[in-house]
Amino acid sequence: MFAMAEFRKWVSRLILRSLWQNKLRTLLTILGVMLGVGILLAINLANDMALGNFKDSIDRVSGKSNLSIRPTQSDGLDERLLNALRWVWLLPGNERSRFIPGIEQTALWASSSQSAPEAGKPPSQEVVQMLGMDMLGTVRDSQGNMKLMAHTNNPLDILKPNRAYIGESLAKAHHLKPGDTFKLYLNDGISSFTVAGVLSESGLGNAYGGSLVVMDLSTAQEAFRMKGMLSKIDLIVPEDLLPAVQAKLEKELPAGLGVQRPTQRSAQVEKMIRSYQYNLTTLSFIALLVGVFLIYNTMSITIIRRRPDIGTLRAIGFSRRQIFGLFLVEALIIGLTGTLLGIGFGVILSKFAAQAVATTIANLYTGQVLDMFSVNPWMLAQAFVFGILMTLVGALAPVLEATSIAPAEASRRASYESRIVQASGKLSLIGAGLAAVALVSSSLPPVSGLPVFGFVSAFTTILAAALWIPLLVKLSLTALLPLLKKCFQTEGRLAGLILRGALGRTAVAIASLMIGIAMMVSLAVMISSFRQTVISWVQQTLKADLWVEPVSKFGSKQTGRINPQAVAAIRKLPGVAAVDAFYEFPIQYHGNPTHLGVGDFEVLAKHGNLLLSLIH
């Protein structure tokens, strides 16, 4: 047995020297690992940030409330319901039980007083979250998180008409201070407000990334034309009475209203976007799989070229365990370097990925862009573990091959390739088995709404194709040798023989290229399918020559209303054949969030092309 000092000497002579002599191959392999780890980390961080920011905003807005009443079949609830909830204030065991009415809406930023919006210019894409609260009640005390900064002129200013608090980041971005005015696009018009104070980032002011405007409930009702209506009623009840109170509310609330805990709202959004997030994660794992093939290919080439060295080491007394350790050190050097670089690359990439993911999720689901940058250390640890595991998986087979080389066999350089050729049939049979698994998995139903078996089918298909490649390359090169000789003379036949003789390396290189191209093709097909679906949907909808929508919905997924008087005026315009007054708002259907659309079916039947299928 060799001492550790002797082992380190051979690591320096055999491993480090080889890595330096083959700098280009080493660099490309490290880059492959770095890309795999970096893409996986960036997507996971982006998903975590997008959902984490939304959860944080809900927690900050909810404050101490532990129940929330919201409409499930309309876009608002009647404030007269508050009279039926007076018993909440009389709950025993906690004198602080209460309900908190509120309005939650969104608007688009128009301008500050220093820069008025230009006529005819499209509105900005800056979405602002609007909160209406009962400032005369005990909101500030009960919420416990509405901390104002010291620079407010008068705390009572918030009770004046058109006064509002704004988030600190919003104030900094537009250089606003108490007393300044700003404008927002609300529904189909523009409204002016005066800054009554600036909310601290340490409390409510950091919700929704600081793009927040808080005003008195009456001001919000007037601004959004919701007189007598509310968006929600938050409740604070003793924890020991919470199940009983929730059950009583579910039993007594009118139809169209639902009660839930604030965390359930986060769970609903998470449920909506999880398929989108899992698809991104699956694509990142495929990129990681390419890194596994690169590690395998590099280690295979290294061991094939050093078979005489391995035979010499075995002859002078190196054990199989020491040979295993030597080449495992080489794989870990490559993997560790690539993983650490990948973590740094992933953190940088995640800053841009988070913005893209947050924008997509906002446009499709939540309506609010939350792209605050933060890094979860747990995600970094996961990426490190995946990078090292990827290295070990990719290097295991070649390193085990190195330990099996006997001194007498080391002189035959093609012995490794001959094993691959001999095993190509068995590998193809394993590939056929994986293909059968992929076929069965593709027909299985989702698990809890997720295409788990679809992901299994995708990965087993990739592995099956990779295992078929040695036999396919062997058969195709044998068949192509006459054609290669005819087209390229001796050089062509020699090239075919070399490729067939290096079947192990050739197959892995082809598999890596196959996975990369397969990813590109699958993404192109998926995007094309989505585009065609949208085109078909557009062709089936109302054949309108003009589309009029509230300015607050411009470029976003926000709800908004057009004044009925404007609709009536449009109908009277010369040349207008028909007007379809359409309204869409979010609802709950069987516990799942969806949207309800209301339109004019007479106009649709006469001028539209929408295909309706009724399920009885």
mmCIF file of N, CA, C and O in Angstrom, residues 149-209:
data_model
loop_
_atom_site.group_PDB
_atom_site.id
_atom_site.type_symbol
_atom_site.label_atom_id
_atom_site.label_comp_id
_atom_site.label_asym_id
_atom_site.label_seq_id
_atom_site.Cartn_x
_atom_site.Cartn_y
_atom_site.Cartn_z
ATOM 1 N N MET A 149 -42.993 55.959 7.501
ATOM 2 C CA MET A 149 -41.730 56.650 7.726
ATOM 3 C C MET A 149 -42.017 57.961 8.452
ATOM 4 O O MET A 149 -43.136 58.473 8.441
ATOM 5 N N ALA A 150 -41.006 58.519 9.067
ATOM 6 C CA ALA A 150 -41.181 59.720 9.887
ATOM 7 C C ALA A 150 -41.606 60.935 9.065
ATOM 8 O O ALA A 150 -42.297 61.807 9.566
ATOM 9 N N HIS A 151 -41.179 60.996 7.786
ATOM 10 C CA HIS A 151 -41.467 62.200 7.013
ATOM 11 C C HIS A 151 -42.878 62.141 6.409
ATOM 12 O O HIS A 151 -43.084 61.867 5.240
ATOM 13 N N THR A 152 -43.868 62.352 7.267
ATOM 14 C CA THR A 152 -45.246 62.547 6.828
ATOM 15 C C THR A 152 -45.732 63.859 7.435
ATOM 16 O O THR A 152 -45.466 64.150 8.604
ATOM 17 N N ASN A 153 -46.394 64.658 6.627
ATOM 18 C CA ASN A 153 -46.783 65.982 7.099
ATOM 19 C C ASN A 153 -47.804 65.926 8.234
ATOM 20 O O ASN A 153 -47.685 66.611 9.245
ATOM 21 N N ASN A 154 -48.817 65.069 8.065
ATOM 22 C CA ASN A 154 -49.895 64.994 9.053
ATOM 23 C C ASN A 154 -50.558 63.628 8.933
ATOM 24 O O ASN A 154 -51.075 63.285 7.860
ATOM 25 N N PRO A 155 -50.565 62.805 9.993
ATOM 26 C CA PRO A 155 -51.176 61.476 9.898
ATOM 27 C C PRO A 155 -52.650 61.503 9.493
ATOM 28 O O PRO A 155 -53.150 60.537 8.929
ATOM 29 N N LEU A 156 -53.347 62.621 9.756
ATOM 30 C CA LEU A 156 -54.769 62.707 9.413
ATOM 31 C C LEU A 156 -55.000 63.044 7.945
ATOM 32 O O LEU A 156 -56.143 63.015 7.478
ATOM 33 N N ASP A 157 -53.927 63.354 7.194
ATOM 34 C CA ASP A 157 -54.090 63.686 5.782
ATOM 35 C C ASP A 157 -54.680 62.518 4.989
ATOM 36 O O ASP A 157 -55.352 62.723 3.974
ATOM 37 N N ILE A 158 -54.442 61.293 5.455
ATOM 38 C CA ILE A 158 -54.908 60.129 4.717
ATOM 39 C C ILE A 158 -56.427 60.073 4.655
ATOM 40 O O ILE A 158 -57.008 59.431 3.777
ATOM 41 N N LEU A 159 -57.110 60.772 5.569
ATOM 42 C CA LEU A 159 -58.574 60.779 5.593
ATOM 43 C C LEU A 159 -59.165 61.799 4.629
ATOM 44 O O LEU A 159 -60.384 61.798 4.415
ATOM 45 N N LYS A 160 -58.347 62.643 4.048
ATOM 46 C CA LYS A 160 -58.845 63.639 3.099
ATOM 47 C C LYS A 160 -59.071 62.990 1.742
ATOM 48 O O LYS A 160 -58.484 61.948 1.436
ATOM 49 N N PRO A 161 -59.915 63.566 0.900
ATOM 50 C CA PRO A 161 -60.177 62.986 -0.424
ATOM 51 C C PRO A 161 -58.900 62.894 -1.267
ATOM 52 O O PRO A 161 -58.042 63.780 -1.233
ATOM 53 N N ASN A 162 -58.784 61.796 -1.994
ATOM 54 C CA ASN A 162 -57.689 61.582 -2.955
ATOM 55 C C ASN A 162 -56.303 61.642 -2.306
ATOM 56 O O ASN A 162 -55.336 62.062 -2.934
ATOM 57 N N ARG A 163 -56.206 61.235 -1.048
ATOM 58 C CA ARG A 163 -54.903 61.120 -0.382
ATOM 59 C C ARG A 163 -54.516 59.648 -0.322
ATOM 60 O O ARG A 163 -55.365 58.766 -0.192
ATOM 61 N N ALA A 164 -53.218 59.373 -0.386
ATOM 62 C CA ALA A 164 -52.757 57.977 -0.399
ATOM 63 C C ALA A 164 -51.350 57.883 0.138
ATOM 64 O O ALA A 164 -50.538 58.810 0.012
ATOM 65 N N TYR A 165 -51.054 56.761 0.771
ATOM 66 C CA TYR A 165 -49.689 56.397 1.118
ATOM 67 C C TYR A 165 -49.098 55.621 -0.063
ATOM 68 O O TYR A 165 -49.808 54.881 -0.745
ATOM 69 N N ILE A 166 -47.810 55.744 -0.286
ATOM 70 C CA ILE A 166 -47.146 54.997 -1.357
ATOM 71 C C ILE A 166 -45.935 54.268 -0.777
ATOM 72 O O ILE A 166 -45.378 54.663 0.251
ATOM 73 N N GLY A 167 -45.545 53.183 -1.428
ATOM 74 C CA GLY A 167 -44.379 52.427 -1.003
ATOM 75 C C GLY A 167 -43.100 53.229 -1.165
ATOM 76 O O GLY A 167 -42.995 54.105 -2.032
ATOM 77 N N GLU A 168 -42.127 52.922 -0.324
ATOM 78 C CA GLU A 168 -40.883 53.696 -0.334
ATOM 79 C C GLU A 168 -40.146 53.562 -1.668
ATOM 80 O O GLU A 168 -39.608 54.544 -2.184
ATOM 81 N N SER A 169 -40.112 52.355 -2.245
ATOM 82 C CA SER A 169 -39.406 52.196 -3.519
ATOM 83 C C SER A 169 -40.113 52.944 -4.631
ATOM 84 O O SER A 169 -39.472 53.485 -5.542
ATOM 85 N N LEU A 170 -41.446 53.007 -4.583
ATOM 86 C CA LEU A 170 -42.196 53.783 -5.573
ATOM 87 C C LEU A 170 -41.895 55.267 -5.411
ATOM 88 O O LEU A 170 -41.744 55.996 -6.410
ATOM 89 N N ALA A 171 -41.790 55.709 -4.167
ATOM 90 C CA ALA A 171 -41.463 57.121 -3.916
ATOM 91 C C ALA A 171 -40.060 57.458 -4.422
ATOM 92 O O ALA A 171 -39.837 58.523 -5.023
ATOM 93 N N LYS A 172 -39.103 56.558 -4.194
ATOM 94 C CA LYS A 172 -37.735 56.803 -4.651
ATOM 95 C C LYS A 172 -37.649 56.793 -6.176
ATOM 96 O O LYS A 172 -36.952 57.606 -6.779
ATOM 97 N N ALA A 173 -38.370 55.856 -6.803
ATOM 98 C CA ALA A 173 -38.290 55.735 -8.263
ATOM 99 C C ALA A 173 -38.820 56.970 -8.961
ATOM 100 O O ALA A 173 -38.315 57.351 -10.028
ATOM 101 N N HIS A 174 -39.839 57.616 -8.369
ATOM 102 C CA HIS A 174 -40.463 58.769 -9.028
ATOM 103 C C HIS A 174 -40.222 60.075 -8.262
ATOM 104 O O HIS A 174 -40.878 61.077 -8.556
ATOM 105 N N HIS A 175 -39.296 60.019 -7.296
ATOM 106 C CA HIS A 175 -38.876 61.227 -6.569
ATOM 107 C C HIS A 175 -40.072 61.952 -5.943
ATOM 108 O O HIS A 175 -40.278 63.155 -6.145
ATOM 109 N N LEU A 176 -40.881 61.189 -5.201
ATOM 110 C CA LEU A 176 -42.070 61.754 -4.579
ATOM 111 C C LEU A 176 -41.881 61.871 -3.076
ATOM 112 O O LEU A 176 -41.202 61.055 -2.456
ATOM 113 N N LYS A 177 -42.511 62.879 -2.499
ATOM 114 C CA LYS A 177 -42.491 63.086 -1.051
ATOM 115 C C LYS A 177 -43.878 63.552 -0.630
ATOM 116 O O LYS A 177 -44.712 63.906 -1.489
ATOM 117 N N PRO A 178 -44.190 63.540 0.677
ATOM 118 C CA PRO A 178 -45.518 63.984 1.125
ATOM 119 C C PRO A 178 -45.875 65.357 0.578
ATOM 120 O O PRO A 178 -45.075 66.292 0.612
ATOM 121 N N GLY A 179 -47.078 65.442 0.032
ATOM 122 C CA GLY A 179 -47.555 66.686 -0.557
ATOM 123 C C GLY A 179 -47.487 66.687 -2.073
ATOM 124 O O GLY A 179 -48.193 67.477 -2.722
ATOM 125 N N ASP A 180 -46.667 65.837 -2.681
ATOM 126 C CA ASP A 180 -46.597 65.749 -4.143
ATOM 127 C C ASP A 180 -47.822 65.017 -4.682
ATOM 128 O O ASP A 180 -48.489 64.257 -3.967
ATOM 129 N N THR A 181 -48.103 65.228 -5.947
ATOM 130 C CA THR A 181 -49.231 64.555 -6.590
ATOM 131 C C THR A 181 -48.725 63.571 -7.639
ATOM 132 O O THR A 181 -47.626 63.727 -8.181
ATOM 133 N N PHE A 182 -49.519 62.568 -7.894
ATOM 134 C CA PHE A 182 -49.206 61.594 -8.937
ATOM 135 C C PHE A 182 -50.510 61.125 -9.568
ATOM 136 O O PHE A 182 -51.591 61.317 -9.025
ATOM 137 N N LYS A 183 -50.386 60.514 -10.757
ATOM 138 C CA LYS A 183 -51.561 60.099 -11.514
ATOM 139 C C LYS A 183 -51.500 58.599 -11.787
ATOM 140 O O LYS A 183 -50.432 58.035 -12.027
ATOM 141 N N LEU A 184 -52.676 57.963 -11.759
ATOM 142 C CA LEU A 184 -52.807 56.543 -12.042
ATOM 143 C C LEU A 184 -53.919 56.318 -13.050
ATOM 144 O O LEU A 184 -54.936 57.036 -13.046
ATOM 145 N N TYR A 185 -53.719 55.327 -13.930
ATOM 146 C CA TYR A 185 -54.784 54.898 -14.823
ATOM 147 C C TYR A 185 -55.665 53.904 -14.064
ATOM 148 O O TYR A 185 -55.226 52.819 -13.691
ATOM 149 N N LEU A 186 -56.923 54.283 -13.844
ATOM 150 C CA LEU A 186 -57.898 53.426 -13.162
ATOM 151 C C LEU A 186 -59.060 53.183 -14.104
ATOM 152 O O LEU A 186 -59.655 54.150 -14.621
ATOM 153 N N ASN A 187 -59.396 51.925 -14.326
ATOM 154 C CA ASN A 187 -60.468 51.570 -15.245
ATOM 155 C C ASN A 187 -60.240 52.244 -16.600
ATOM 156 O O ASN A 187 -59.210 52.056 -17.224
ATOM 157 N N ASP A 188 -61.180 53.094 -17.031
ATOM 158 C CA ASP A 188 -61.058 53.727 -18.347
ATOM 159 C C ASP A 188 -60.659 55.195 -18.256
ATOM 160 O O ASP A 188 -60.861 55.950 -19.210
ATOM 161 N N GLY A 189 -60.092 55.604 -17.119
ATOM 162 C CA GLY A 189 -59.724 57.004 -16.979
ATOM 163 C C GLY A 189 -58.440 57.173 -16.195
ATOM 164 O O GLY A 189 -57.724 56.211 -15.890
ATOM 165 N N ILE A 190 -58.142 58.407 -15.865
ATOM 166 C CA ILE A 190 -56.936 58.747 -15.123
ATOM 167 C C ILE A 190 -57.338 59.551 -13.893
ATOM 168 O O ILE A 190 -58.218 60.413 -13.966
ATOM 169 N N SER A 191 -56.733 59.242 -12.764
ATOM 170 C CA SER A 191 -57.070 59.906 -11.506
ATOM 171 C C SER A 191 -55.809 60.451 -10.860
ATOM 172 O O SER A 191 -54.729 59.861 -10.987
ATOM 173 N N SER A 192 -55.961 61.562 -10.165
ATOM 174 C CA SER A 192 -54.841 62.207 -9.475
ATOM 175 C C SER A 192 -54.963 61.976 -7.978
ATOM 176 O O SER A 192 -56.075 62.012 -7.415
ATOM 177 N N PHE A 193 -53.819 61.764 -7.333
ATOM 178 C CA PHE A 193 -53.771 61.556 -5.892
ATOM 179 C C PHE A 193 -52.630 62.377 -5.309
ATOM 180 O O PHE A 193 -51.670 62.711 -6.009
ATOM 181 N N THR A 194 -52.741 62.658 -4.016
ATOM 182 C CA THR A 194 -51.703 63.386 -3.293
ATOM 183 C C THR A 194 -51.054 62.459 -2.287
ATOM 184 O O THR A 194 -51.744 61.703 -1.596
ATOM 185 N N VAL A 195 -49.721 62.508 -2.215
ATOM 186 C CA VAL A 195 -48.978 61.648 -1.299
ATOM 187 C C VAL A 195 -49.197 62.135 0.131
ATOM 188 O O VAL A 195 -48.824 63.257 0.477
ATOM 189 N N ALA A 196 -49.835 61.276 0.964
ATOM 190 C CA ALA A 196 -50.044 61.622 2.367
ATOM 191 C C ALA A 196 -48.895 61.133 3.241
ATOM 192 O O ALA A 196 -48.696 61.641 4.346
ATOM 193 N N GLY A 197 -48.142 60.163 2.772
ATOM 194 C CA GLY A 197 -47.027 59.621 3.531
ATOM 195 C C GLY A 197 -46.365 58.512 2.750
ATOM 196 O O GLY A 197 -46.879 58.047 1.725
ATOM 197 N N VAL A 198 -45.202 58.097 3.221
ATOM 198 C CA VAL A 198 -44.425 57.062 2.555
ATOM 199 C C VAL A 198 -44.295 55.865 3.486
ATOM 200 O O VAL A 198 -43.879 56.011 4.643
ATOM 201 N N LEU A 199 -44.664 54.682 2.996
ATOM 202 C CA LEU A 199 -44.634 53.473 3.806
ATOM 203 C C LEU A 199 -43.216 52.910 3.874
ATOM 204 O O LEU A 199 -42.524 52.822 2.864
ATOM 205 N N SER A 200 -42.830 52.502 5.064
ATOM 206 C CA SER A 200 -41.488 51.979 5.264
ATOM 207 C C SER A 200 -41.323 50.618 4.600
ATOM 208 O O SER A 200 -42.239 49.799 4.560
ATOM 209 N N GLU A 201 -40.130 50.370 4.075
ATOM 210 C CA GLU A 201 -39.833 49.084 3.457
ATOM 211 C C GLU A 201 -39.775 47.953 4.476
ATOM 212 O O GLU A 201 -39.831 46.782 4.117
ATOM 213 N N SER A 202 -39.667 48.284 5.758
ATOM 214 C CA SER A 202 -39.597 47.251 6.781
ATOM 215 C C SER A 202 -40.962 46.672 7.116
ATOM 216 O O SER A 202 -41.052 45.691 7.848
ATOM 217 N N GLY A 203 -42.021 47.259 6.598
ATOM 218 C CA GLY A 203 -43.355 46.767 6.892
ATOM 219 C C GLY A 203 -44.162 46.565 5.635
ATOM 220 O O GLY A 203 -43.727 45.938 4.668
ATOM 221 N N LEU A 204 -45.380 47.098 5.653
ATOM 222 C CA LEU A 204 -46.294 46.928 4.525
ATOM 223 C C LEU A 204 -45.728 47.525 3.248
ATOM 224 O O LEU A 204 -46.021 47.054 2.145
ATOM 225 N N GLY A 205 -44.886 48.537 3.361
ATOM 226 C CA GLY A 205 -44.366 49.230 2.191
ATOM 227 C C GLY A 205 -43.496 48.385 1.292
ATOM 228 O O GLY A 205 -43.194 48.786 0.166
ATOM 229 N N ASN A 206 -43.069 47.202 1.750
ATOM 230 C CA ASN A 206 -42.241 46.336 0.908
ATOM 231 C C ASN A 206 -43.069 45.283 0.190
ATOM 232 O O ASN A 206 -42.519 44.484 -0.579
ATOM 233 N N ALA A 207 -44.377 45.245 0.450
ATOM 234 C CA ALA A 207 -45.241 44.307 -0.269
ATOM 235 C C ALA A 207 -45.294 44.695 -1.742
ATOM 236 O O ALA A 207 -45.232 45.876 -2.104
ATOM 237 N N TYR A 208 -45.371 43.671 -2.603
ATOM 238 C CA TYR A 208 -45.410 43.871 -4.048
ATOM 239 C C TYR A 208 -44.242 44.692 -4.552
ATOM 240 O O TYR A 208 -44.359 45.517 -5.459
ATOM 241 N N GLY A 209 -43.096 44.469 -3.940
ATOM 242 C CA GLY A 209 -41.885 45.142 -4.376
ATOM 243 C C GLY A 209 -41.893 46.630 -4.132
ATOM 244 O O GLY A 209 -41.094 47.364 -4.720
#
